Amino acid sequence: MFLILEILRICKKAVLQICLILHRYRYLYFFILFTAYSLLICFNVSIICLIVIHKNLHEPMYVFIAALLLNSLLFSTNIYPKLLADFLSETQIISYKVCLFQIFVFYSLSCSEFLLLAAMAYDRYVSICKPLQYPTIMRKRTVIFLLVSAWLLPACHVAVPVILNIDNKLCNFTLKGIFCNNSVIQLYCVMSRALSIYGAFVLLNVGFFPMLFIIFTYTKIIITVYQHSGEVKKKAAQTCLPHLLVLINYSCLLTYDMIIARLESDFSKTARFVMTVQIIMYNPLCNPIVYGLKMNEISKHLQKLSDCSHGFSLGTLVSLPQSKDMQLLGLG
């Protein structure tokens, strides 16, 4: 929280404006993204509420899932409101200070996703490979430490280049994108070599190394379950497969962001727009769907919620004719 306040305090000195590119068919884009934003809020909040409400879901694995979905929700809220407002506005501009803050939140939460997936991988590793030690290792204190670290470490890492770039001189004021990401480096007159090296360090520290750790833990899990019965293999697959799907999906999208933002390619505006939208749309939408369908306990509660809603709707429909008849008879 202190880092965020410090960034906002220093950024007040910056008054430069950065123009955003808006494509044709903006009302169609607005409708699509507004629908996506509404759905991802509904999906993510529903599963988070289920995990909070039901005590049988108060386990480390489900706590990490709730944290991951909350991270996706915050990630989307950093992008969608400003983007939707741009689609309805005649001029698409963003102040430099807001752009830097958006970059800070974007990359901080992006790196947090990798660390949360690494924490989930560690939880599955202990659960499957060391089941007798699981209650001792994955205590409440351990879970809280992993969650705090997953959000705090990336924030500290990303805050450094954001703060140092506040006074960086701009030679270009048109951002080639629909939101602020590392393509902002193309606007600077001179790019600091030290910051480029530091950026690579951050990428390794909170992106590449957590990914290697995830691959290592799941390799150990596969080796362990291979020696057990088919039932153990099935249970391991049900809990590990969603994590792997989310990891692969997010890794591909973030790799695209890191590469395309630094290359001054001749992509058409439409192609760049469509590929960039995938970064902010796919993962926040896919995460709740993957965990809702693949995790048995969450799926059961979602099914019960659906049945209750269906039953309520039927009850309402059955009661409506009776109320109408009473009104016609002068009894309503």
PDB file of C-alpha atoms in Angstrom, residues 7-18 94-104 162 166 170 180:
ATOM      1  CA  ILE A   7       4.047   6.176  -6.801  1.00  0.00           C
ATOM      2  CA  LEU A   8       0.882   8.288  -6.932  1.00  0.00           C
ATOM      3  CA  ARG A   9       2.516  11.072  -4.870  1.00  0.00           C
ATOM      4  CA  ILE A  10       5.557  11.327  -7.145  1.00  0.00           C
ATOM      5  CA  CYS A  11       3.536  10.927 -10.343  1.00  0.00           C
ATOM      6  CA  LYS A  12       1.550  14.097  -9.627  1.00  0.00           C
ATOM      7  CA  LYS A  13       4.508  16.027 -11.055  1.00  0.00           C
ATOM      8  CA  ALA A  14       4.005  14.446 -14.488  1.00  0.00           C
ATOM      9  CA  VAL A  15       1.530  16.266 -16.747  1.00  0.00           C
ATOM     10  CA  LEU A  16       2.286  14.654 -20.108  1.00  0.00           C
ATOM     11  CA  GLN A  17      -0.498  13.047 -22.094  1.00  0.00           C
ATOM     12  CA  ILE A  18      -0.229   9.796 -24.006  1.00  0.00           C
ATOM     13  CA  ILE A  94      -4.375   9.010 -20.683  1.00  0.00           C
ATOM     14  CA  SER A  95      -2.157  11.066 -18.420  1.00  0.00           C
ATOM     15  CA  TYR A  96       1.407   9.893 -17.982  1.00  0.00           C
ATOM     16  CA  LYS A  97       0.999   9.404 -14.230  1.00  0.00           C
ATOM     17  CA  VAL A  98      -2.097   7.201 -14.714  1.00  0.00           C
ATOM     18  CA  CYS A  99      -0.313   5.284 -17.459  1.00  0.00           C
ATOM     19  CA  LEU A 100       2.614   4.503 -15.144  1.00  0.00           C
ATOM     20  CA  PHE A 101       0.250   3.441 -12.386  1.00  0.00           C
ATOM     21  CA  GLN A 102      -1.592   1.154 -14.839  1.00  0.00           C
ATOM     22  CA  ILE A 103       1.748  -0.376 -15.845  1.00  0.00           C
ATOM     23  CA  PHE A 104       2.626  -0.918 -12.188  1.00  0.00           C
ATOM     24  CA  VAL A 162       8.101   2.668 -12.536  1.00  0.00           C
ATOM     25  CA  ILE A 166       8.751   9.101 -13.838  1.00  0.00           C
ATOM     26  CA  LEU A 170       9.420  11.444 -23.854  1.00  0.00           C
ATOM     27  CA  CYS A 180      -0.353   0.930 -20.972  1.00  0.00           C
TER      28      CYS A 180
END
